XYZ file of C-alpha atoms in Angstrom:
292
model
C -25.418 33.666 18.303
C -22.572 31.387 19.234
C -23.957 31.012 22.735
C -27.338 29.842 21.432
C -25.703 27.176 19.277
C -23.847 25.780 22.246
C -27.050 25.569 24.260
C -28.812 23.799 21.384
C -25.947 21.355 21.045
C -26.233 20.411 24.719
C -29.982 19.770 24.513
C -29.763 17.277 21.687
C -31.421 13.942 22.485
C -29.321 10.905 21.624
C -31.619 8.111 20.524
C -28.959 5.396 20.462
C -28.041 5.895 24.165
C -29.927 4.055 26.879
C -29.872 6.483 29.805
C -30.930 3.963 32.411
C -28.232 1.473 31.414
C -25.606 4.248 31.338
C -26.574 5.413 34.842
C -26.350 1.854 36.227
C -22.964 1.418 34.567
C -21.605 4.558 36.238
C -22.988 3.568 39.650
C -21.780 -0.030 39.360
C -19.007 -1.174 41.685
C -15.584 -1.826 40.161
C -14.399 -5.403 39.717
C -11.925 -5.775 42.616
C -9.529 -8.700 42.247
C -7.553 -8.071 45.459
C -9.285 -9.808 48.403
C -7.843 -7.501 51.088
C -9.211 -4.379 49.379
C -12.513 -6.134 48.583
C -13.118 -7.055 52.245
C -12.580 -3.481 53.482
C -14.489 -1.771 50.650
C -17.547 0.382 51.474
C -20.265 0.484 48.845
C -21.757 3.832 49.870
C -18.413 5.675 49.712
C -16.540 6.857 46.611
C -13.395 5.144 45.347
C -11.132 8.067 46.273
C -12.269 8.117 49.909
C -12.110 4.303 50.137
C -8.504 4.226 48.941
C -7.458 7.161 51.128
C -8.819 5.332 54.208
C -6.719 2.285 53.296
C -3.577 4.397 52.854
C -3.517 3.962 49.054
C -3.263 6.619 46.350
C -6.105 7.239 43.887
C -3.975 9.279 41.484
C -0.217 8.526 41.459
C 0.525 11.901 39.829
C -0.660 13.642 42.991
C 1.624 11.567 45.231
C 4.697 11.321 42.973
C 4.942 14.773 41.474
C 7.769 16.220 39.355
C 10.493 17.453 41.746
C 10.451 21.194 42.412
C 12.970 22.690 44.891
C 10.874 25.716 45.830
C 7.738 23.673 46.511
C 9.684 21.030 48.472
C 11.302 23.710 50.631
C 7.939 25.347 51.439
C 6.249 22.036 52.243
C 9.164 20.989 54.464
C 8.960 24.212 56.464
C 5.186 23.815 56.881
C 5.552 20.237 58.107
C 8.126 21.284 60.708
C 5.851 24.020 62.044
C 2.862 21.678 62.157
C 4.879 18.966 63.900
C 5.951 21.358 66.629
C 2.395 22.600 67.233
C 0.498 19.323 66.979
C 0.608 16.717 69.735
C 1.124 12.972 69.347
C -2.625 12.228 69.557
C -3.432 14.619 66.716
C -0.740 13.022 64.538
C -2.233 9.569 65.162
C -5.646 10.868 64.102
C -4.170 12.056 60.787
C -3.153 8.490 59.885
C -5.604 6.517 57.689
C -8.112 4.242 59.424
C -7.290 1.053 57.515
C -3.488 1.195 57.328
C -3.250 -2.599 57.708
C -4.462 -3.026 54.098
C -1.478 -1.102 52.689
C 0.900 -2.909 55.066
C -0.415 -6.349 54.042
C -0.088 -5.473 50.348
C 3.485 -4.286 50.888
C 4.398 -7.488 52.757
C 2.837 -9.606 49.999
C 4.835 -7.758 47.333
C 8.106 -8.315 49.221
C 7.423 -12.016 49.907
C 9.675 -14.499 48.036
C 8.143 -16.295 45.068
C 8.937 -19.549 43.351
C 11.124 -19.111 40.299
C 9.603 -20.762 37.236
C 12.348 -19.907 34.712
C 14.043 -22.898 33.027
C 16.603 -23.100 30.218
C 15.586 -25.021 27.073
C 16.958 -28.537 26.573
C 19.181 -27.572 23.634
C 21.031 -24.960 25.731
C 21.345 -27.356 28.673
C 22.943 -30.000 26.411
C 25.358 -27.399 24.992
C 26.358 -26.040 28.415
C 26.804 -29.476 30.034
C 28.885 -30.659 27.045
C 31.265 -27.703 27.465
C 31.459 -28.146 31.254
C 32.285 -31.854 30.925
C 34.946 -31.263 28.284
C 36.663 -28.021 29.412
C 35.450 -27.532 33.048
C 36.390 -23.853 33.742
C 38.485 -23.073 30.660
C 36.125 -20.574 28.970
C 38.624 -19.451 26.302
C 39.005 -23.040 25.093
C 35.189 -23.300 24.834
C 35.194 -20.513 22.226
C 37.274 -22.660 19.835
C 34.994 -25.682 20.128
C 33.257 -27.008 17.001
C 29.791 -26.858 18.577
C 30.047 -23.100 19.190
C 27.979 -22.475 16.041
C 26.913 -18.939 16.980
C 30.546 -17.868 17.675
C 29.875 -16.683 21.216
C 32.674 -15.004 23.131
C 34.063 -16.480 26.333
C 32.161 -13.887 28.394
C 28.843 -14.876 26.784
C 29.549 -18.563 27.438
C 30.480 -17.808 31.044
C 27.237 -15.882 31.554
C 25.249 -18.791 30.099
C 26.969 -21.285 32.430
C 26.357 -19.041 35.469
C 22.691 -18.804 34.453
C 22.512 -22.603 34.309
C 24.091 -22.888 37.766
C 21.583 -20.408 39.231
C 18.652 -22.756 38.397
C 18.796 -25.393 41.176
C 16.330 -27.855 39.561
C 18.408 -28.269 36.378
C 21.861 -27.895 37.942
C 21.066 -30.444 40.699
C 20.078 -32.986 38.063
C 23.439 -32.461 36.309
C 25.324 -32.907 39.588
C 23.427 -36.160 40.296
C 24.405 -37.557 36.908
C 28.066 -36.645 37.400
C 28.029 -38.197 40.888
C 28.904 -35.095 42.907
C 25.609 -35.374 44.842
C 24.052 -38.576 46.214
C 20.377 -38.821 47.130
C 19.570 -39.859 50.721
C 16.036 -41.039 49.914
C 15.644 -44.382 48.096
C 13.313 -42.854 45.467
C 14.805 -42.411 42.034
C 15.072 -39.049 40.298
C 12.359 -39.885 37.753
C 9.804 -40.667 40.481
C 10.507 -37.401 42.284
C 10.157 -35.543 38.977
C 6.749 -37.126 38.373
C 5.575 -36.150 41.864
C 6.713 -32.537 41.414
C 5.049 -32.386 37.984
C 1.727 -33.637 39.422
C 1.890 -31.101 42.274
C 2.574 -28.232 39.836
C -0.259 -29.435 37.599
C -2.759 -29.337 40.470
C -1.440 -25.974 41.673
C -1.090 -23.978 38.441
C -3.084 -25.741 35.675
C -6.823 -25.160 35.314
C -9.049 -28.214 35.386
C -10.667 -29.197 32.097
C -14.433 -29.316 31.858
C -15.875 -32.772 31.355
C -17.187 -33.177 27.821
C -20.807 -34.301 27.816
C -21.270 -37.164 25.366
C -24.635 -36.885 23.668
C -26.475 -40.127 23.208
C -27.506 -41.097 19.714
C -30.990 -39.890 18.837
C -31.833 -42.971 16.816
C -31.906 -46.245 18.719
C -32.601 -49.659 17.345
C -35.726 -51.091 18.864
C -37.128 -54.562 18.443
C -40.785 -55.331 17.800
C -41.286 -57.431 20.907
C -40.311 -55.171 23.847
C -41.525 -57.630 26.467
C -38.824 -60.069 25.393
C -36.127 -57.387 25.773
C -37.155 -56.700 29.338
C -36.867 -60.354 30.249
C -33.407 -60.443 28.608
C -33.995 -63.383 26.349
C -31.356 -63.930 23.666
C -32.034 -65.961 20.586
C -29.372 -67.792 18.577
C -29.319 -67.202 14.834
C -28.087 -70.734 14.106
C -31.212 -72.500 15.419
C -33.447 -71.494 12.506
C -35.596 -74.632 12.735
C -36.620 -73.852 16.341
C -37.818 -70.349 15.425
C -40.541 -71.582 13.077
C -43.632 -73.531 14.070
C -45.108 -76.438 12.164
C -47.548 -74.055 10.473
C -44.681 -71.870 9.240
C -45.341 -68.845 11.465
C -42.488 -67.315 13.548
C -42.421 -67.710 17.313
C -43.240 -64.873 19.700
C -39.646 -64.633 20.969
C -38.085 -64.326 17.515
C -36.710 -60.955 16.421
C -37.225 -59.930 12.823
C -37.065 -56.716 10.886
C -40.250 -54.731 10.576
C -41.849 -54.898 7.110
C -43.570 -51.608 6.344
C -45.286 -52.981 3.215
C -46.512 -56.427 2.337
C -45.205 -58.302 -0.701
C -48.308 -57.471 -2.774
C -48.116 -53.770 -1.958
C -44.390 -53.629 -2.753
C -44.954 -55.285 -6.131
C -47.753 -52.848 -6.923
C -45.552 -49.849 -5.996
C -42.742 -51.160 -8.246
C -45.186 -51.526 -11.130
C -46.472 -47.973 -10.641
C -42.957 -46.558 -10.753
C -42.193 -48.435 -13.996
C -45.404 -47.137 -15.591
C -44.532 -43.545 -14.617
C -41.051 -43.870 -16.146
C -42.540 -45.271 -19.376
C -45.101 -42.475 -19.618
C -42.445 -39.780 -19.120
C -40.207 -41.317 -21.834
C -43.126 -41.495 -24.302
C -44.006 -37.837 -23.650
C -40.443 -36.762 -24.378
C -40.336 -38.703 -27.641
C -43.654 -37.124 -28.801
C -42.394 -33.594 -28.026
C -39.210 -34.235 -30.062
C -41.274 -35.441 -33.102
C -43.431 -32.296 -32.965
C -40.339 -30.076 -32.969
C -38.931 -31.906 -36.050
C -42.212 -31.477 -37.969
C -42.212 -27.733 -37.305
């Protein structure tokens, strides 16, 4: 009966799984960040065979196994026998087809890189203070008042050597002391600004421009034809805006009146009547409650 249960368990239909999406996910290509591997990648070949052609390992546990003397001895003897039997042409055929990919990756890993490490300003001030005062006397530095953390002379020496190994910060200290003189006429601050701008363009990501949304509501005048012509009216000349009859000119700009004076007065009267009616109703309801 146990066998039947296992078979039933396999044939269960999972409703929450989209089979089509799962199949596409398994067949989808991996996201390759390395350009050299991406250029030489074949879509119709598996990842293991692709990497083996490039001279790269798919599983590092297969390449770097736990050392075993017996296995190493047997493999060494087999390699010697194969090397004696095989010719040079056969050995060249055994090499992977795209060895240049592995070689380029190895050269890129060994290439020198720019060192971005810098000491904080507080440590630089502490180290330069000790160097100016005591020079190379590390044991006298231990007894200084500013040695708050009670560092030993070896720790202070290591910190000073670390400061000297950073050329950007140590060169600035030497310029201030006068041991180095700049050949170029540019000052140190200008060169710093140039280097900072270059690093900003090289390493910092550009910010996206924020889109400023225009205001939805815009003030519009009644006479649009006057706006197009660009006529501007002065508020001080009130006498010129009015005709002899008392009507405003066509070029004058005034606020739009939604209701006339008569209609506004009528609406105010209606509101007052409604308030009076509501107050009278409340007073009547209170009198009825008292009578009960």
